[in-house]
Short mmCIF file of C-alpha atoms and ligand atoms in Angstrom, two decimals:
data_model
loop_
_atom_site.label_atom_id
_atom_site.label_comp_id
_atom_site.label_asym_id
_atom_site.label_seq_id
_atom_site.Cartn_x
_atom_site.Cartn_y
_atom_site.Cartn_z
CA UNK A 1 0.00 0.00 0.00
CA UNK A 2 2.46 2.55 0.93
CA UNK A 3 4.51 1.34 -2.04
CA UNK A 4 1.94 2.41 -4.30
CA UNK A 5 1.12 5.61 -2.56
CA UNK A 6 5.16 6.67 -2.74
CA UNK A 7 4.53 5.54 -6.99
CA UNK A 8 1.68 8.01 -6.91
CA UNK A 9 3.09 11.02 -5.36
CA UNK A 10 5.96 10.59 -8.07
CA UNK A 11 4.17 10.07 -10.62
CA UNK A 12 1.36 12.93 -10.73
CA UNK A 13 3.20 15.27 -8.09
CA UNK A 14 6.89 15.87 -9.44
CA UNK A 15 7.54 18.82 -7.18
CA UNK A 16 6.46 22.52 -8.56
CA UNK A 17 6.79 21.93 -11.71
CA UNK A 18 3.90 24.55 -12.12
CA UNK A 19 5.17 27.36 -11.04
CA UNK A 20 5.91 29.90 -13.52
CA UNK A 21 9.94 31.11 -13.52
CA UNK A 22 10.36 34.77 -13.51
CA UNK A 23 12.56 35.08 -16.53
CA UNK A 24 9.55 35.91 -18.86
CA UNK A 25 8.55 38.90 -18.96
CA UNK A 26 4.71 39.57 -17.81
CA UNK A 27 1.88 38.92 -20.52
CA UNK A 28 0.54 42.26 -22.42
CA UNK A 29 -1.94 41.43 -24.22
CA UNK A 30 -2.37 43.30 -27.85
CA UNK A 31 -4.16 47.08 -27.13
CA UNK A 32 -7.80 46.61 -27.83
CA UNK A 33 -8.88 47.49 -30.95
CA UNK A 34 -11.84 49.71 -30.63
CA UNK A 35 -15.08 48.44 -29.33
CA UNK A 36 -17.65 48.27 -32.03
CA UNK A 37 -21.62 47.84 -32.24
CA UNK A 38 -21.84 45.65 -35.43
CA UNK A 39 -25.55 44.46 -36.73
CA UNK A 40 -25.09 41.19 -39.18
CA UNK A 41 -27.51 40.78 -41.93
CA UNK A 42 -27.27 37.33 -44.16
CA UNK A 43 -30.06 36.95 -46.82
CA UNK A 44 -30.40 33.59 -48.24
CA UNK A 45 -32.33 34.17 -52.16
CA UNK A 46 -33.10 30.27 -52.99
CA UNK A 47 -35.10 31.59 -56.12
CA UNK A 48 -37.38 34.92 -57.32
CA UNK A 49 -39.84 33.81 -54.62
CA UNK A 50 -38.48 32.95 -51.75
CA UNK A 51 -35.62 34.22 -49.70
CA UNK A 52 -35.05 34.60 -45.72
CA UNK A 53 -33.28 36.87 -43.65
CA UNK A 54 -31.45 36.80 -40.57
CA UNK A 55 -30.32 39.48 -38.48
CA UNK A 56 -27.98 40.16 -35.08
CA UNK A 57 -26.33 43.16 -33.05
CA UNK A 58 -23.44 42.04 -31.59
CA UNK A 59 -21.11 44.59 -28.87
CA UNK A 60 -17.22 43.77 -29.67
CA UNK A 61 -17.34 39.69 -29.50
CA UNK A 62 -20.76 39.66 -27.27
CA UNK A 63 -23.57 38.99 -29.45
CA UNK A 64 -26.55 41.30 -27.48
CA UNK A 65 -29.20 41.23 -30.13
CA UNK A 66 -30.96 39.25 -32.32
CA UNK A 67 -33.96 39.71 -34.93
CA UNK A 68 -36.83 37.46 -34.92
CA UNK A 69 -38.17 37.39 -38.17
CA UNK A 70 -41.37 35.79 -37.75
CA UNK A 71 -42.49 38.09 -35.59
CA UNK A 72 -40.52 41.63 -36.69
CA UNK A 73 -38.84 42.21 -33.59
CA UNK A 74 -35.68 42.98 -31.82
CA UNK A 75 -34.53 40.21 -29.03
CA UNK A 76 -32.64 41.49 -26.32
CA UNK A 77 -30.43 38.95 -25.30
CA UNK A 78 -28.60 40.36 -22.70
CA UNK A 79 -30.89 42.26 -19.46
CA UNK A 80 -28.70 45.80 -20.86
CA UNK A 81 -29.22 45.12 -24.08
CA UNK A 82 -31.66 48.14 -24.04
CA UNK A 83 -28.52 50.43 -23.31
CA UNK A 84 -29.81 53.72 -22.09
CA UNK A 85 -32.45 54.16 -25.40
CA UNK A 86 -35.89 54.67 -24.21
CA UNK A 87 -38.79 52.07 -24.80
CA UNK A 88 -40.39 54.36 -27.50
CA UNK A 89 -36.27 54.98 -29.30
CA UNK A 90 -36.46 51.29 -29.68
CA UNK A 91 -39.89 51.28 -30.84
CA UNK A 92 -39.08 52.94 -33.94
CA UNK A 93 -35.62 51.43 -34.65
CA UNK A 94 -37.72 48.36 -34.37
CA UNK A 95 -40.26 49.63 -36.88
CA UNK A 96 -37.45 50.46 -39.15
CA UNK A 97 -35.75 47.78 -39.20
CA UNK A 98 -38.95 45.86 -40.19
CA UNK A 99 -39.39 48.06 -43.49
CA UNK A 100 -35.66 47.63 -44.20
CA UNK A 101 -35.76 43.39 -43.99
CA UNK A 102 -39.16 43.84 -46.29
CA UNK A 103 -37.90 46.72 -48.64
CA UNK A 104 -34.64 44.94 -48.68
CA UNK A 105 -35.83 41.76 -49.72
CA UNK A 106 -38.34 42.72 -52.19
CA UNK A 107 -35.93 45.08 -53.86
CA UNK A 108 -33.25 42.22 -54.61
CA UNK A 109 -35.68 40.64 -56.02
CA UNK A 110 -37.14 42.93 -58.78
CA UNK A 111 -33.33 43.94 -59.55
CA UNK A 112 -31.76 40.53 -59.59
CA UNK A 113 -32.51 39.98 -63.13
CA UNK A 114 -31.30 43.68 -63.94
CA UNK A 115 -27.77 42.60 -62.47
CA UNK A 116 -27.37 38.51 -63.06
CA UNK A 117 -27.61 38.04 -59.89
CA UNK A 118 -27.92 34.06 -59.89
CA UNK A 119 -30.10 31.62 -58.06
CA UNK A 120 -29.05 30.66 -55.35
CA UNK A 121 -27.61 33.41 -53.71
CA UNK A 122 -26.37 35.13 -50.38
CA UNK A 123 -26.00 38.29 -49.52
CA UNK A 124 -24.33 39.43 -45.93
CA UNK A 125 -23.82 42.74 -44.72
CA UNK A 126 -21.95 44.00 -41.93
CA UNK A 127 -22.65 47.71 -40.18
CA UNK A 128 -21.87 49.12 -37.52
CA UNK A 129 -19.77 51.84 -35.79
CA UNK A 130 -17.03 52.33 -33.61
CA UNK A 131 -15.52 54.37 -30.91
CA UNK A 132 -12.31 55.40 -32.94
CA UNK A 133 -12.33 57.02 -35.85
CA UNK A 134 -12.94 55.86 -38.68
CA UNK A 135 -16.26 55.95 -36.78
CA UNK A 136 -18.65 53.88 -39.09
CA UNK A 137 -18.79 50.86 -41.67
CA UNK A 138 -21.06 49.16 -43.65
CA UNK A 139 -19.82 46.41 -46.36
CA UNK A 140 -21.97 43.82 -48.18
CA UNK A 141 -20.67 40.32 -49.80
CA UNK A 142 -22.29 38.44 -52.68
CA UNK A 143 -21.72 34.84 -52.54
CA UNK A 144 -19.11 34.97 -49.68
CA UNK A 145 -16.89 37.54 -51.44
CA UNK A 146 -16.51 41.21 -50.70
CA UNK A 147 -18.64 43.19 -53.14
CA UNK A 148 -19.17 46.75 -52.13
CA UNK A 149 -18.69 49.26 -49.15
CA UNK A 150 -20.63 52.68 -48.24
CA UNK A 151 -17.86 55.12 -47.60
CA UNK A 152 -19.87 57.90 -45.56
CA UNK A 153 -20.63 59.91 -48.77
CA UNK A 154 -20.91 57.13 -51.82
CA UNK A 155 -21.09 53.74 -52.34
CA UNK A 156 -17.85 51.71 -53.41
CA UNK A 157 -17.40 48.97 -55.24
CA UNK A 158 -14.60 46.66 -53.22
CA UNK A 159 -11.30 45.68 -55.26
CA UNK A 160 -11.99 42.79 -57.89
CA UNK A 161 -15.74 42.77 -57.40
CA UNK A 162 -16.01 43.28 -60.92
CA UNK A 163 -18.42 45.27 -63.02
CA UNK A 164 -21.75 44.07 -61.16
CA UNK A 165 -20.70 45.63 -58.38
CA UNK A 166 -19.46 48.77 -60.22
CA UNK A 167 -23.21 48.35 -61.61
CA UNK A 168 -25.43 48.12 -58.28
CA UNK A 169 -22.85 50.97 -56.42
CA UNK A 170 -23.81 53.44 -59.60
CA UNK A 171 -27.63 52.71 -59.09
CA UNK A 172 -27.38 52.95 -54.89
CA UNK A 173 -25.34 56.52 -55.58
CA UNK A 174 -28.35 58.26 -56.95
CA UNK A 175 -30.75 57.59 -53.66
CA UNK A 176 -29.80 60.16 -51.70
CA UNK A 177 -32.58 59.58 -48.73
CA UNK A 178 -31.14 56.21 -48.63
CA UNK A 179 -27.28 57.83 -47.78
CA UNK A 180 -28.87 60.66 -45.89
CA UNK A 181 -30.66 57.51 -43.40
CA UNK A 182 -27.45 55.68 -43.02
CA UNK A 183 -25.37 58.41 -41.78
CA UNK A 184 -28.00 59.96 -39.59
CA UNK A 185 -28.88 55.88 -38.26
CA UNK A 186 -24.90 54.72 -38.46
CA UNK A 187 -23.23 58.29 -37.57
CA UNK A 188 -25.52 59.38 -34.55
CA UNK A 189 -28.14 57.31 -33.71
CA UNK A 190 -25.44 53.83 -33.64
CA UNK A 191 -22.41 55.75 -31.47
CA UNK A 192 -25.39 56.95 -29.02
CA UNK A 193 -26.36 53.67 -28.37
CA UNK A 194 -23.10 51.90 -28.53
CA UNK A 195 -22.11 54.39 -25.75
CA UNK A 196 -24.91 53.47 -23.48
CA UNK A 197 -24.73 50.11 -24.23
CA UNK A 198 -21.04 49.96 -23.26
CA UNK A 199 -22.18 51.88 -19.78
CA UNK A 200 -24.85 49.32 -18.97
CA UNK A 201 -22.59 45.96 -20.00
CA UNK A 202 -19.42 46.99 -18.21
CA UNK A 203 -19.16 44.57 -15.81
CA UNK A 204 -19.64 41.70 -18.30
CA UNK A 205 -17.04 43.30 -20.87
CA UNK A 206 -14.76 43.63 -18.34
CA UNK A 207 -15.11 39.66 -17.16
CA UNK A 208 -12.49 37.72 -16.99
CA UNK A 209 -12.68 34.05 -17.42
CA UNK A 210 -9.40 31.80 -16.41
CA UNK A 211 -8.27 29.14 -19.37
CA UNK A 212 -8.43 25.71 -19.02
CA UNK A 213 -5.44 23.95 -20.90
CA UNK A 214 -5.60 20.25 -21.77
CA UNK A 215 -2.71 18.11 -23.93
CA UNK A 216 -3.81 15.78 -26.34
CA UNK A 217 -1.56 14.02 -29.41
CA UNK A 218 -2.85 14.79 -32.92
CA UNK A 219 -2.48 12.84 -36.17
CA UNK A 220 1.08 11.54 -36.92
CA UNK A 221 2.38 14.08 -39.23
CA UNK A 222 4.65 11.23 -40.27
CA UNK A 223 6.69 8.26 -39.14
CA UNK A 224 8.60 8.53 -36.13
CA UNK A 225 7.07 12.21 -35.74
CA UNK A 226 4.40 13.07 -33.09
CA UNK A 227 2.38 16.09 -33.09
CA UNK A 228 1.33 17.72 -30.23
CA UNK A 229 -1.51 19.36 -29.17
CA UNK A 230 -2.25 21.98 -26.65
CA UNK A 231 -5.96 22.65 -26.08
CA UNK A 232 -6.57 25.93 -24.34
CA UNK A 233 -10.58 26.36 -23.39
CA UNK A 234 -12.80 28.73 -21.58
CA UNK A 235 -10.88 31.86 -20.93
CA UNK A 236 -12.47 35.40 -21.62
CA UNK A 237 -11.54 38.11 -23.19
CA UNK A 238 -10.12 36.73 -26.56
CA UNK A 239 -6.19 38.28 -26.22
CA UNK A 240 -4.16 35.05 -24.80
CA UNK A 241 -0.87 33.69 -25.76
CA UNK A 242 -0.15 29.94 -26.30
CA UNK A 243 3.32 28.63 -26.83
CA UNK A 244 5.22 25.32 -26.77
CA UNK A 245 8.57 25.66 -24.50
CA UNK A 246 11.65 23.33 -23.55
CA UNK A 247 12.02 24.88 -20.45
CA UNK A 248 12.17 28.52 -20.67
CA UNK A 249 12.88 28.41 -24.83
CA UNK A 250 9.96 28.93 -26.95
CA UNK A 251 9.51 26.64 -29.76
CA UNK A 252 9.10 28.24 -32.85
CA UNK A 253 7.27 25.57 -34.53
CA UNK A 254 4.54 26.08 -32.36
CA UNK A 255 1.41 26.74 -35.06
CA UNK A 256 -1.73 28.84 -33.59
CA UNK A 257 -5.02 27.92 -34.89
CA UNK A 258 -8.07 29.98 -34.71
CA UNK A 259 -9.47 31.43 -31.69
CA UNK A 260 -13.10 29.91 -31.87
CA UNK A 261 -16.36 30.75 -29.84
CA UNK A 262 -17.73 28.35 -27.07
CA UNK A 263 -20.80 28.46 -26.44
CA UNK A 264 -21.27 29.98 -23.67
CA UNK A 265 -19.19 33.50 -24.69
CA UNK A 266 -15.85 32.02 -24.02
CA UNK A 267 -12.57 31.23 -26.15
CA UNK A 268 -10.95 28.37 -27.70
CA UNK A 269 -7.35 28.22 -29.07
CA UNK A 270 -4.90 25.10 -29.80
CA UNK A 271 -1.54 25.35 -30.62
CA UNK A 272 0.29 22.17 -32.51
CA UNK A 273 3.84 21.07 -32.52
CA UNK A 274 6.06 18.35 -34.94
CA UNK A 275 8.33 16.52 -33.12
CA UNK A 276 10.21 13.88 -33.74
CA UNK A 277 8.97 11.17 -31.21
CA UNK A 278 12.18 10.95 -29.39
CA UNK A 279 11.59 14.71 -28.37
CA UNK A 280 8.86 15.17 -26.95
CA UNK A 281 10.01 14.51 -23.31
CA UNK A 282 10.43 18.09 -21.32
CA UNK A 283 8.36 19.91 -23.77
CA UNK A 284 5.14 21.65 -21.93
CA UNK A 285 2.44 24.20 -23.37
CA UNK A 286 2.85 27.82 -21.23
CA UNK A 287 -0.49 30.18 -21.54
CA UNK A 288 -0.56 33.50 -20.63
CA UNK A 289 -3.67 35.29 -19.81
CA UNK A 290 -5.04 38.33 -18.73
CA UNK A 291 -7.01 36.50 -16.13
CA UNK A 292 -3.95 34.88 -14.84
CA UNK A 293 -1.79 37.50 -14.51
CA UNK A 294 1.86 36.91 -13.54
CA UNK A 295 0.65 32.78 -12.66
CA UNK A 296 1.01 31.30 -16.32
CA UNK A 297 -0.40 28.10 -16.77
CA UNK A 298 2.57 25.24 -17.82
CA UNK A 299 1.33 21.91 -18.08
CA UNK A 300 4.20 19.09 -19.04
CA UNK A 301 3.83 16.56 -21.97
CA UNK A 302 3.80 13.14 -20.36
CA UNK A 303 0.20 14.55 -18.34
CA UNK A 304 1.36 16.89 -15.51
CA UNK A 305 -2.12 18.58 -15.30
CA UNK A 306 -4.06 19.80 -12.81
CA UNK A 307 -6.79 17.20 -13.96
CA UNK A 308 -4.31 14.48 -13.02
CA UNK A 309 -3.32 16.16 -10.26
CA UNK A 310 -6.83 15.52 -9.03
CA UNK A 311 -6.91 12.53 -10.14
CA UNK A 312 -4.24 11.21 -8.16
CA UNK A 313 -5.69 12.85 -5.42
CA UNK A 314 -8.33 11.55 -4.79
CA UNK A 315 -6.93 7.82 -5.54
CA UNK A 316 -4.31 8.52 -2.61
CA UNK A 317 -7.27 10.03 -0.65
CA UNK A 318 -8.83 6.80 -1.35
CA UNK A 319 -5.93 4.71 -0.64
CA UNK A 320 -5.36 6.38 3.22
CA UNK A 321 -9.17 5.86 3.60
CA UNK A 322 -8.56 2.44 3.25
CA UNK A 323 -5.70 2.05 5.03
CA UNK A 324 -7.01 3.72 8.17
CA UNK A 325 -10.10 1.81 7.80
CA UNK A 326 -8.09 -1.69 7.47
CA UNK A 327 -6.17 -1.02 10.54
CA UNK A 328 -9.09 -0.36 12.39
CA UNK A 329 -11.08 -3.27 11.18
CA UNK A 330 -8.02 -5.60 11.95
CA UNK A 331 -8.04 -3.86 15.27
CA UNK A 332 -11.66 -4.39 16.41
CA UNK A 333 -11.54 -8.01 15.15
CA UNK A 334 -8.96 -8.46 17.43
CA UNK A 335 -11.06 -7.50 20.49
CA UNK A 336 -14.71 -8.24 19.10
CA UNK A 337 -16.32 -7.56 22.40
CA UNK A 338 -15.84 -3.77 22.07
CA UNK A 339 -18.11 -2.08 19.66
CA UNK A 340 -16.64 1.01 18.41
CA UNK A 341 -18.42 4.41 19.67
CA UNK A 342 -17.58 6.61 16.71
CA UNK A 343 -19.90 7.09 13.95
CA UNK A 344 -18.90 5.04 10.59
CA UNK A 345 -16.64 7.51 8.88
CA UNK A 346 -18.49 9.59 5.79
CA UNK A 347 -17.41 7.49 3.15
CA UNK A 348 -19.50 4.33 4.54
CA UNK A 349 -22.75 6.16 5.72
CA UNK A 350 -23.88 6.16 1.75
CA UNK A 351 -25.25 2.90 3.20
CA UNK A 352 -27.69 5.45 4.89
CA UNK A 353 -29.05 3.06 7.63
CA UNK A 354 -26.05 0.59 8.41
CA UNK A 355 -25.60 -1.76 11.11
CA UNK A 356 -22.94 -1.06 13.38
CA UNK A 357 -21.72 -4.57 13.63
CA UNK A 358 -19.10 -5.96 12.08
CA UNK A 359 -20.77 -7.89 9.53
CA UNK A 360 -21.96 -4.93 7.57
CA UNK A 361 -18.88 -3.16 7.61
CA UNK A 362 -16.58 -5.79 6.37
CA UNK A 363 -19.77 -5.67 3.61
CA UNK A 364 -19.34 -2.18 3.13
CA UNK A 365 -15.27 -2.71 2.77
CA UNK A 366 -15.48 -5.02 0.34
CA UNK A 367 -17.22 -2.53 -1.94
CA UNK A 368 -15.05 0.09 -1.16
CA UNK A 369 -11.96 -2.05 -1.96
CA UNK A 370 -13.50 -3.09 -5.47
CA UNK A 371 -14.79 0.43 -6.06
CA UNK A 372 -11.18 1.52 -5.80
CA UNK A 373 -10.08 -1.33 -8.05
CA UNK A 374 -11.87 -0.36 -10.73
CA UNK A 375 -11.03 3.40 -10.28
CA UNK A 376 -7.73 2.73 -9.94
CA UNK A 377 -7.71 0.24 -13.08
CA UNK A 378 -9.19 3.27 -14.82
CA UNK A 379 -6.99 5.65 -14.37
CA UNK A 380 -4.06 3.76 -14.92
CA UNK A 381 -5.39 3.34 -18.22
CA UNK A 382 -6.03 6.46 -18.75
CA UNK A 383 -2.68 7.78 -17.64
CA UNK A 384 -0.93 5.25 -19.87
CA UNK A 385 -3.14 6.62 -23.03
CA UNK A 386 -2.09 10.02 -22.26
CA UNK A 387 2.08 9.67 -21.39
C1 NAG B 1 -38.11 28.27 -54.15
O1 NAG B 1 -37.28 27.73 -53.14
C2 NAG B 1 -37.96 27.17 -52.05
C3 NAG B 1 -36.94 26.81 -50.99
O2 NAG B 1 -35.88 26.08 -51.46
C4 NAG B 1 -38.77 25.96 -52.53
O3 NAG B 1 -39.47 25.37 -51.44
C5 NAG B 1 -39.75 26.42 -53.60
O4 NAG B 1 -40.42 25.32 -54.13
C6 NAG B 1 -39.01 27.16 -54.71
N1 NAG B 1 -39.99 27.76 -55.64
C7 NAG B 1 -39.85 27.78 -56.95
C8 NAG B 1 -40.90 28.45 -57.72
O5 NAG B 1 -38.90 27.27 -57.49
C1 NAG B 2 -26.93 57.50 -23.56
O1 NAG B 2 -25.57 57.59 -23.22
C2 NAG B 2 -24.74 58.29 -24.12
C3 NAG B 2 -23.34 58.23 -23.61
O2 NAG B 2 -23.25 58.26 -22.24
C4 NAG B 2 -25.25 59.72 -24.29
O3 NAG B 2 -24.51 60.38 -25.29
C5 NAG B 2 -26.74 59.71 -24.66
O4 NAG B 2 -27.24 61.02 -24.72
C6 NAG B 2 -27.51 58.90 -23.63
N1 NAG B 2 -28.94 58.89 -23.85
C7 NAG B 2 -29.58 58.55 -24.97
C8 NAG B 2 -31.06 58.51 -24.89
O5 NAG B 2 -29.00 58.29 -25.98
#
């Protein structure tokens, strides 16, 4: 028993191995670029009778509005998601906004034909505005590709869109109500109510969520060659920094990949590394967060995480438990005349209404030693898949 406790500690708890050196230098994340209020439009045109819409309003990465198109209206989905507009302000953006999904739809439409637009098609547009200037936006793609841009004064056609788009931008130029409604709506109207919205959803925009950071091996990029994987999850806001070290030297192989939305308005990032298979011992995975600041998180290849950590844990917890509990079995079986006056200890009152006699405790011992069998069992399997 004790054997196996002494392979346990130095196994999962090689001493602190976690904690970060000074050497590096503290974690600045990149400035923030400029909070934005961005509204998404995508229009799906299947053929000259039926097309669907879908909008959202979305503050920096935090989406806080959607559009329900059945029934016309703005959802809030955050409780500030009114910012500080009054009911009635909202009211008529809402109203707006319904004559714009119509109007829009019904005039791509009648002028598809006119332009060769083709069946099917998608149109997205992005607008918005920002705090810095330049202070608004608004740019439309065709198929997935850019196609044109409102430039505060005129409509653009973007770089390579080709004559269609020259087309449509020389037909948008001559409404000028339409221009004069987009910089009244994305000049004043969309900085107001970014402002208040930024007021009212502080404290969630200045959360901070700590990463989670898992190690996993990827595809063999080839024989003899391992690729790592370091799996960074949960942390909030999006700036982090993810690199593969041998002790305090980055590894310039490391590759990034995308930093992708969870669900629940947190980040996900991996970062890969080749190695040849030989090499791989002493490497670990170092994150940097805002939300972490000065602790990085280091986790060794060969499974040196916290989660194992735990793991381990609670098998040695497991282990004493049953030690202590052997000993004192062995002990009252040696005098069975004296019935023990302490309670059952927490572990074996699951058994809710248990005997104190002997009987039902070597009972209750049995499952406890087979329960930790198979836990143990597990583990070790699972540590094996992961070293
Ligand atoms: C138009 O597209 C919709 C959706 O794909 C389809 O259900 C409908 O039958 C099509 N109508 C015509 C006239 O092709
Ligand atoms: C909302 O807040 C912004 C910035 O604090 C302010 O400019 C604006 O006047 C406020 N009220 C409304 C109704 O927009």
């Amino acid at each position: 028993m004790l054997l196996l406790f002494l392979l346990f500690e130095g196994l999962c708890c090689p001493g602190e191995n976690t904690a970060a050196p000074q050497a590096l230098q503290s974690y600045h994340p990149a400035a923030e670029e400029s909070l934005s209020f961005r509204m998404l439009q995508t229009s799906s045109f299947a053929n000259h009778s039926w097309a669907h819409s879908e909008g959202s309003g979305w503050l920096g990465d935090l989406q806080t509005h959607g559009w329900d198109t059945v029934m016309g209206t703005i959802r809030f989905l955050k409780p500030w998601s009114h910012g500080n507009f009054s009911k009635q302000e909202l009211k008529n953006l809402q109203s707006l906004f319904q004559l714009y999904f119509h109007g829009f739809i019904w005039i791509v439409q009648a002028s598809a034909g006119q332009f060769q637009l083709e069946y099917p098609f998608e149109i997205q547009v992005l607008a918005g505005c920002r705090m810095n200037a330049p202070q608004i936006f608004l740019n439309m793609a065709y198929q997935g590709s850019d196609f044109l841009s409102f430039q505060g004064i005129s409509w653009e056609p973007s770089p390579g869109a080709g004559i269609r788009a020259q087309n449509v931008c020389k037909v948008l130029n001559r409404y000028l109500d339409i221009k004069e409604i987009l910089q009244s709506l994305l000049g004043h109207t969309c900085p107001r109510f970014l402002a208040g919205l930024m007021e009212a959803g502080e404290s969630e925009l200045k959360r901070k969520v700590k990463p989670e950071a898992w190690l996993s091996r990827g595809p063999s990029p080839g024989p003899g060659r391992l690729q790592l994987v370091c799996h960074v999850s949960g942390f909030y806001p999006k700036p982090v920094w993810v690199m593969w070290m041998r002790g305090e030297q980055e590894q310039r192989g490391t590759q990034r990949g995308d930093v992708l939305p969870n669900a629940d308005e947190t980040w996900y990032l991996r970062a890969t590394l080749d190695v040849a298979a030989g090499e791989a011992a002493g490497l670990s995975c170092r994150v940097k967060h805002s939300s972490i600041e000065g602790h990085d998180l280091i986790i060794h290849w060969g499974g040196y995480s916290i989660f194992l950590i735990l793991i381990c844990l609670t098998v040695i917890v497991n282990l004493v438990i049953l030690i202590v509990v052997d000993l004192r079995l062995k002990k009252q079986s040696s005098n069975k005349n004296v019935l023990s006056p302490r309670a059952p200890s927490p572990v074996f009152s699951m058994g809710a209404n248990t005997q104190d006699t002997n009987n039902s405790r070597h009972h209750f011992c049995l499952v406890q030693v087979s329960w930790i069998k198979n836990r143990f069992l597990k583990w070790k399997t699972r540590l094996n898949q992961l070293s």
